[in-house]
Tab-separated table of C-alpha atoms and ligand atoms in Angstrom:
chain	number	residue	atom	x	y	z
E	311	MET	CA	-11.764	-8.879	-12.185
E	312	ASP	CA	-8.276	-8.399	-13.870
E	313	CYS	CA	-6.414	-6.752	-10.869
E	314	ILE	CA	-2.784	-6.876	-10.421
E	315	PHE	CA	-2.650	-6.440	-6.349
E	316	CYS	CA	-5.860	-8.508	-5.949
E	317	LYS	CA	-3.195	-11.418	-7.648
E	318	ILE	CA	-0.527	-10.491	-5.334
E	319	ALA	CA	-2.766	-10.488	-2.447
E	320	SER	CA	-3.854	-14.035	-3.056
E	321	GLY	CA	-0.591	-15.332	-4.194
E	322	GLU	CA	-1.143	-15.724	-7.675
E	323	ILE	CA	1.493	-13.203	-8.955
E	324	PRO	CA	4.744	-13.359	-6.887
E	325	SER	CA	5.944	-10.659	-4.308
E	326	GLN	CA	8.347	-9.614	-1.981
E	327	LYS	CA	5.991	-9.574	1.169
E	328	VAL	CA	7.360	-8.198	4.096
E	329	TYR	CA	3.966	-8.585	6.387
E	330	GLU	CA	0.352	-9.992	6.113
E	331	ASP	CA	-2.617	-10.670	7.980
E	332	GLU	CA	-5.909	-11.508	7.337
E	333	SER	CA	-7.053	-8.102	6.004
E	334	VAL	CA	-3.936	-6.708	4.825
E	335	VAL	CA	-0.728	-7.549	2.630
E	336	ALA	CA	2.466	-5.632	2.823
E	337	PHE	CA	5.032	-6.076	-0.232
E	338	ARG	CA	8.344	-4.057	-1.380
E	339	ASP	CA	7.377	-1.910	-4.601
E	340	ILE	CA	8.664	-3.197	-7.579
E	341	ASN	CA	10.500	0.427	-8.740
E	342	PRO	CA	11.132	1.609	-5.120
E	343	GLN	CA	11.506	5.589	-4.853
E	344	ALA	CA	13.410	5.370	-1.643
E	345	PRO	CA	15.614	2.886	-0.060
E	346	VAL	CA	12.374	1.405	1.616
E	347	HIS	CA	9.667	1.354	-0.207
E	348	VAL	CA	6.449	-0.818	1.125
E	349	LEU	CA	3.185	-0.884	-0.537
E	350	VAL	CA	0.065	-1.750	1.841
E	351	ILE	CA	-2.898	-3.119	0.550
E	352	PRO	CA	-6.365	-4.598	1.618
E	353	ARG	CA	-6.719	-7.856	0.778
E	354	VAL	CA	-10.218	-7.142	-0.702
E	355	HIS	CA	-10.601	-5.027	-3.853
E	356	ILE	CA	-11.502	-1.545	-3.034
E	357	ALA	CA	-10.529	1.114	-5.844
E	358	SER	CA	-9.056	3.642	-4.152
E	359	ILE	CA	-9.643	5.740	-0.873
E	360	ASP	CA	-12.414	7.614	-3.198
E	361	GLU	CA	-14.237	4.136	-2.583
E	362	VAL	CA	-13.899	4.014	1.638
E	363	SER	CA	-17.443	3.288	2.435
E	364	GLU	CA	-19.397	2.007	5.198
E	365	GLU	CA	-19.174	-1.475	3.768
E	366	ASN	CA	-15.492	-1.903	3.313
E	367	ILE	CA	-14.484	0.227	6.432
E	368	GLU	CA	-13.194	-2.364	8.517
E	369	ALA	CA	-10.925	-3.560	5.499
E	370	ALA	CA	-9.621	0.192	5.595
E	371	THR	CA	-9.161	0.458	8.737
E	372	ALA	CA	-7.100	-2.527	9.014
E	373	VAL	CA	-4.484	-1.338	6.582
E	374	LEU	CA	-4.327	1.705	8.855
E	375	ARG	CA	-3.654	-0.372	11.794
E	376	ALA	CA	-0.950	-2.490	9.953
E	377	ILE	CA	1.063	0.520	8.855
E	378	PRO	CA	2.859	1.005	11.815
E	379	ARG	CA	3.602	-2.723	12.176
E	380	VAL	CA	5.201	-2.772	8.170
E	381	ALA	CA	7.218	0.078	9.354
E	382	ALA	CA	8.326	-1.444	12.128
E	383	VAL	CA	9.261	-4.824	10.298
E	384	ALA	CA	10.707	-2.939	7.274
E	385	GLY	CA	13.248	-1.387	9.803
E	386	LEU	CA	11.568	2.296	9.572
E	387	THR	CA	12.895	3.293	13.164
E	388	ASN	CA	13.096	7.081	12.510
E	389	GLY	CA	9.885	7.975	10.596
E	390	TYR	CA	8.580	7.453	7.329
E	391	ARG	CA	5.988	8.705	4.776
E	392	VAL	CA	2.361	7.426	3.624
E	393	ILE	CA	1.218	8.290	0.717
E	394	THR	CA	-1.863	7.299	-1.452
E	395	ASN	CA	-2.804	8.262	-4.875
E	396	CYS	CA	-6.192	8.990	-6.093
E	397	GLY	CA	-7.754	9.143	-9.589
E	398	GLU	CA	-6.118	10.960	-12.171
E	399	ASP	CA	-4.683	13.649	-10.761
E	400	GLY	CA	-3.145	11.886	-7.903
E	401	CYS	CA	-1.488	9.648	-10.467
E	402	GLN	CA	-3.072	6.335	-9.566
E	403	SER	CA	-1.621	3.801	-11.525
E	404	VAL	CA	-3.066	0.817	-10.024
E	405	LYS	CA	-6.658	1.239	-9.297
E	406	HIS	CA	-6.709	-1.286	-6.229
E	407	MET	CA	-6.047	1.150	-2.999
E	408	HIS	CA	-2.996	1.015	-1.522
E	409	PHE	CA	-0.681	2.915	0.782
E	410	HIS	CA	3.007	3.863	-0.071
E	411	VAL	CA	5.458	3.603	2.963
E	412	LEU	CA	8.778	5.237	2.101
E	413	GLY	CA	11.633	5.711	4.097
E	414	GLY	CA	15.385	4.646	5.244
E	415	LYS	CA	17.041	7.883	4.583
E	416	LYS	CA	15.725	11.507	5.069
E	417	LEU	CA	12.746	12.136	2.194
E	418	ALA	CA	12.472	15.171	0.051
E	419	GLU	CA	10.289	17.919	1.876
E	420	THR	CA	8.216	18.424	-0.802
E	421	MET	CA	5.447	16.197	-1.720
E	422	GLY	CA	3.570	17.737	-4.830
K	1199	5GP	P1	0.368	4.234	-7.846
K	1199	5GP	O1	1.097	4.634	-8.752
K	1199	5GP	O2	-0.676	3.993	-8.247
K	1199	5GP	O3	0.356	5.196	-6.828
K	1199	5GP	O4	1.341	3.160	-7.458
K	1199	5GP	C1	1.589	1.816	-8.138
K	1199	5GP	C2	2.810	1.518	-7.500
K	1199	5GP	O5	2.815	0.226	-7.652
K	1199	5GP	C3	4.281	2.066	-8.404
K	1199	5GP	O6	4.774	2.383	-7.291
K	1199	5GP	C4	4.480	0.677	-8.948
K	1199	5GP	O7	5.923	0.726	-9.216
K	1199	5GP	C5	4.103	-0.693	-8.296
K	1199	5GP	N1	3.684	-1.851	-9.146
K	1199	5GP	C6	3.403	-1.704	-10.015
K	1199	5GP	N2	2.955	-3.141	-10.246
K	1199	5GP	C7	3.888	-3.834	-9.284
K	1199	5GP	C8	3.931	-5.377	-9.493
K	1199	5GP	O8	3.658	-6.330	-10.171
K	1199	5GP	N3	4.420	-5.712	-8.235
K	1199	5GP	C9	4.906	-4.706	-7.540
K	1199	5GP	N4	5.722	-5.220	-6.392
K	1199	5GP	N5	4.673	-3.216	-7.290
K	1199	5GP	C10	4.074	-3.051	-8.575
K	1200	ZN	ZN1	-7.943	-5.535	-6.890
């Protein structure tokens, strides 16, 4: 499968990793939307949150479990925002589930 985030997870494509464990990789977004903008992904390919199922729930849960650790490593001591875009209306551009972790300043109150 030709998936850019699978290649980042495997190290085939370089990234600025901030955290990794056996199930999860977190790396800095190439086009940051906030002073801190990190993407947290499962190592296994899950296309979007719409594809979370009994079969991959452990990998999906591992991502959620990792997010507070990623936030701590990234220095987000005063809060942060977590977003996952899904599908066309969600403007998902990379079809490997990822959670944006944004912070480093007081973020905008609007989201949509
Ligand atoms: P989406 O729009 O799918 O929710 O978010 C995809 C994110 O991946 C975007 O914020 C984009 O900047 C980021 N991105 C796309 N390609 C790369 C890449 O090769 N490396 C890194 N670090 N981020 C990427
Ligand atoms: Zn993938």
